[in-house]
């Protein structure tokens, strides 16, 4: 024989009883209250379950997008168009650099942990807006890399981030969302890696086409 709680006084009563022996509350009232409480409990569990599933989906989505490879082609995540002063601030005060009117030059010894491999990095700005970054990478005598091995090492890094390169006449090229990246080896002991802003080039081309169209219309 199961016992239930009286909805009025909380006393334990038999579910077979007609009324609560303590307060006289009809058993139907207590049973209805018990059913209502069970429905509320189930509803809360369903809501909590839905919230957990939604949070899991949101978390998985955030993780997915956070781990998507960057296809902008920025060098060290420095976006095109920033000013010379902004480039200096992004590089940080600890970075030693030489500055001219339109560029900043930084020399990094043992570039990316490669002993004997140094890089002179030139940040070029036109009209005070960054438009290219060029790395002149020297393969020193104390380097464990051959020139070709160095080219392949940088190619592997860029392939992993942007997909396989497009072979050019004397270089390897990656055309990505906002940049053209070109890796070349022309002179013994040196590798050149260049990042160029292609968004500005697109705007220039569009403007040029528009001007030519207007001239044609005038004629």
Coordinates of C-alpha atoms in Angstrom, one line a residue:
X1 CA 0.0 0.0 0.0
X2 CA 1.6 3.3 -1.1
X3 CA 1.6 6.4 1.0
X4 CA 1.1 9.9 -0.3
X5 CA 1.4 13.3 1.2
X6 CA -1.8 15.2 2.0
X7 CA -1.8 18.4 0.0
X8 CA -3.3 20.4 2.9
X9 CA -1.5 19.2 6.0
X10 CA 1.4 17.1 4.7
X11 CA 0.5 14.0 6.6
X12 CA 1.2 10.6 5.2
X13 CA -2.0 8.9 4.1
X14 CA -2.9 5.8 2.1
X15 CA -3.7 6.3 -1.5
X16 CA -6.6 4.0 -0.9
X17 CA -8.2 6.4 1.7
X18 CA -11.0 8.7 0.7
X19 CA -10.0 11.6 3.0
X20 CA -7.0 12.6 5.1
X21 CA -7.6 11.2 8.6
X22 CA -5.8 14.2 10.0
X23 CA -7.4 17.2 8.3
X24 CA -10.2 15.6 6.2
X25 CA -8.9 16.8 2.9
X26 CA -10.4 14.6 0.0
X27 CA -7.8 12.2 -1.4
X28 CA -8.7 13.4 -5.0
X29 CA -7.4 16.8 -4.1
X30 CA -4.1 15.4 -3.0
X31 CA -3.8 13.1 -6.0
X32 CA -4.5 16.0 -8.4
X33 CA -1.8 18.1 -6.6
X34 CA 0.7 15.2 -6.9
X35 CA 0.0 14.8 -10.7
X36 CA 0.4 18.6 -11.1
X37 CA 3.7 18.5 -9.3
X38 CA 5.0 15.6 -11.4
X39 CA 4.1 17.5 -14.6
X40 CA 5.9 20.6 -13.4
X41 CA 9.0 18.5 -12.6
X42 CA 9.0 16.8 -16.0
X43 CA 8.5 20.2 -17.7
X44 CA 11.5 21.6 -15.8
X45 CA 13.6 18.6 -16.7
X46 CA 12.7 19.0 -20.4
X47 CA 13.6 22.7 -20.3
X48 CA 16.9 22.0 -18.6
X49 CA 17.6 19.3 -21.2
X50 CA 16.9 21.6 -24.1
X51 CA 19.1 24.3 -22.5
X52 CA 22.0 21.8 -22.2
X53 CA 21.6 20.7 -25.8
X54 CA 21.5 24.4 -27.0
X55 CA 24.6 25.3 -24.9
X56 CA 26.4 22.3 -26.3
X57 CA 25.5 23.3 -29.9
X58 CA 26.6 26.9 -29.3
X59 CA 29.8 25.7 -27.7
X60 CA 30.6 23.4 -30.6
X61 CA 29.8 26.1 -33.1
X62 CA 32.1 28.6 -31.3
X63 CA 34.9 26.0 -31.1
X64 CA 34.4 25.3 -34.8
X65 CA 34.6 28.9 -35.9
X66 CA 37.4 29.7 -33.5
X67 CA 39.5 26.9 -35.0
X68 CA 38.8 27.7 -38.6
X69 CA 42.1 28.5 -40.5
X70 CA 42.7 32.2 -41.2
X71 CA 42.4 32.8 -44.9
X72 CA 43.0 36.5 -44.8
X73 CA 46.7 36.1 -45.5
X74 CA 47.8 38.8 -43.1
X75 CA 51.4 38.6 -41.9
X76 CA 51.3 38.1 -38.1
X77 CA 47.6 39.0 -38.1
X78 CA 48.4 42.7 -38.9
X79 CA 45.6 43.8 -41.2
X80 CA 46.1 45.8 -44.4
X81 CA 45.4 49.5 -44.2
X82 CA 46.7 50.2 -40.7
X83 CA 48.9 53.2 -40.3
X84 CA 52.7 53.2 -39.7
X85 CA 52.1 54.1 -36.1
X86 CA 49.6 51.3 -35.6
X87 CA 52.1 48.8 -37.1
X88 CA 54.7 50.0 -34.5
X89 CA 52.2 49.6 -31.7
X90 CA 51.2 46.1 -32.9
X91 CA 54.8 45.0 -33.1
X92 CA 55.4 46.2 -29.5
X93 CA 58.1 48.3 -27.8
X94 CA 60.4 45.3 -27.3
X95 CA 60.9 45.0 -31.1
X96 CA 63.9 46.9 -32.4
X97 CA 63.1 48.6 -35.7
X98 CA 64.3 51.2 -38.1
X99 CA 61.7 53.6 -39.5
X100 CA 61.5 55.7 -42.6
X101 CA 58.7 57.9 -43.9
X102 CA 56.8 55.0 -45.5
X103 CA 58.2 51.8 -43.9
X104 CA 59.4 50.0 -40.8
X105 CA 62.3 47.5 -41.0
X106 CA 62.7 44.8 -38.3
X107 CA 65.6 42.3 -38.1
X108 CA 64.8 39.0 -36.5
X109 CA 67.7 36.7 -35.7
X110 CA 67.1 32.9 -35.9
X111 CA 63.8 33.5 -37.5
X112 CA 61.0 31.2 -36.2
X113 CA 63.5 29.3 -34.2
X114 CA 65.7 28.4 -37.2
X115 CA 69.3 28.8 -36.0
X116 CA 71.4 30.7 -38.5
X117 CA 68.4 31.9 -40.5
X118 CA 67.8 35.7 -40.2
X119 CA 64.9 37.7 -41.6
X120 CA 64.8 41.4 -42.5
X121 CA 61.1 42.3 -42.4
X122 CA 60.0 45.4 -44.2
X123 CA 56.5 46.8 -43.5
X124 CA 55.6 49.1 -46.4
X125 CA 52.9 51.7 -46.1
X126 CA 51.6 53.9 -49.0
X127 CA 49.6 57.0 -48.0
X128 CA 50.1 55.8 -44.4
X129 CA 48.3 52.5 -45.0
X130 CA 50.1 49.1 -44.8
X131 CA 50.0 47.5 -48.2
X132 CA 52.8 44.9 -48.2
X133 CA 55.2 43.0 -45.9
X134 CA 58.4 41.6 -47.4
X135 CA 60.8 39.2 -45.7
X136 CA 64.4 39.0 -46.9
X137 CA 65.4 35.7 -45.3
X138 CA 69.2 34.9 -45.2
X139 CA 70.4 31.4 -44.9
X140 CA 73.7 31.8 -42.9
X141 CA 76.7 29.6 -42.8
X142 CA 75.7 28.1 -39.4
X143 CA 72.3 27.2 -40.6
X144 CA 71.4 23.5 -40.8
X145 CA 69.2 24.2 -43.8
X146 CA 70.0 24.1 -47.5
X147 CA 68.3 26.9 -49.5
X148 CA 65.9 24.4 -51.0
X149 CA 65.1 22.8 -47.6
X150 CA 64.3 26.3 -46.3
X151 CA 62.0 27.0 -49.2
X152 CA 60.3 23.7 -48.6
X153 CA 59.9 24.4 -44.9
X154 CA 58.2 27.7 -45.5
X155 CA 56.1 26.2 -48.3
X156 CA 54.9 23.5 -45.9
X157 CA 53.8 26.0 -43.3
X158 CA 51.9 28.1 -45.9
X159 CA 50.4 25.0 -47.5
X160 CA 49.1 23.9 -44.2
X161 CA 47.5 27.3 -43.6
X162 CA 46.3 28.2 -47.0
X163 CA 46.3 25.1 -49.2
X164 CA 48.7 24.0 -51.9
X165 CA 50.7 26.7 -53.6
X166 CA 50.4 27.7 -57.3
X167 CA 53.7 27.3 -59.1
X168 CA 54.9 30.4 -60.9
X169 CA 57.9 30.8 -63.2
X170 CA 60.4 31.4 -60.4
X171 CA 58.2 31.4 -57.3
X172 CA 55.4 29.7 -55.3
X173 CA 52.2 31.7 -54.9
X174 CA 49.2 31.6 -52.5
X175 CA 46.3 33.7 -53.5
X176 CA 44.0 34.0 -50.5
X177 CA 41.1 36.1 -49.4
X178 CA 42.9 39.4 -48.9
X179 CA 46.5 38.7 -49.8
X180 CA 48.9 37.4 -52.4
X181 CA 51.8 35.5 -50.8
X182 CA 54.8 34.8 -52.9
X183 CA 57.8 32.8 -52.0
X184 CA 60.9 32.9 -54.2
X185 CA 64.5 31.9 -54.2
X186 CA 66.6 33.7 -56.8
X187 CA 69.9 34.4 -55.2
X188 CA 72.0 31.7 -53.3
X189 CA 71.7 32.1 -49.6
X190 CA 68.5 34.2 -49.7
X191 CA 64.8 33.5 -49.8
X192 CA 62.2 36.2 -50.3
X193 CA 58.7 35.9 -48.8
X194 CA 56.3 38.7 -49.8
X195 CA 52.7 39.5 -48.6
X196 CA 50.7 41.9 -50.7
X197 CA 47.3 43.6 -50.1
X198 CA 45.1 42.5 -53.0
X199 CA 42.0 44.4 -51.7
X200 CA 43.5 47.7 -52.6
X201 CA 44.5 46.4 -56.1
X202 CA 40.9 45.3 -56.6
X203 CA 39.6 48.7 -55.7
X204 CA 42.1 50.4 -58.0
X205 CA 41.1 48.1 -60.9
X206 CA 37.4 48.8 -60.3
X207 CA 38.1 52.5 -60.2
X208 CA 40.1 52.3 -63.4
X209 CA 37.4 50.4 -65.2
X210 CA 34.8 52.9 -64.1
X211 CA 37.0 55.8 -65.3
X212 CA 37.5 54.1 -68.7
X213 CA 33.8 53.5 -69.0
X214 CA 33.1 57.2 -68.3
X215 CA 35.7 58.3 -70.9
X216 CA 34.2 56.0 -73.5
X217 CA 30.7 57.4 -72.8
X218 CA 31.9 61.0 -73.2
X219 CA 33.5 60.1 -76.6

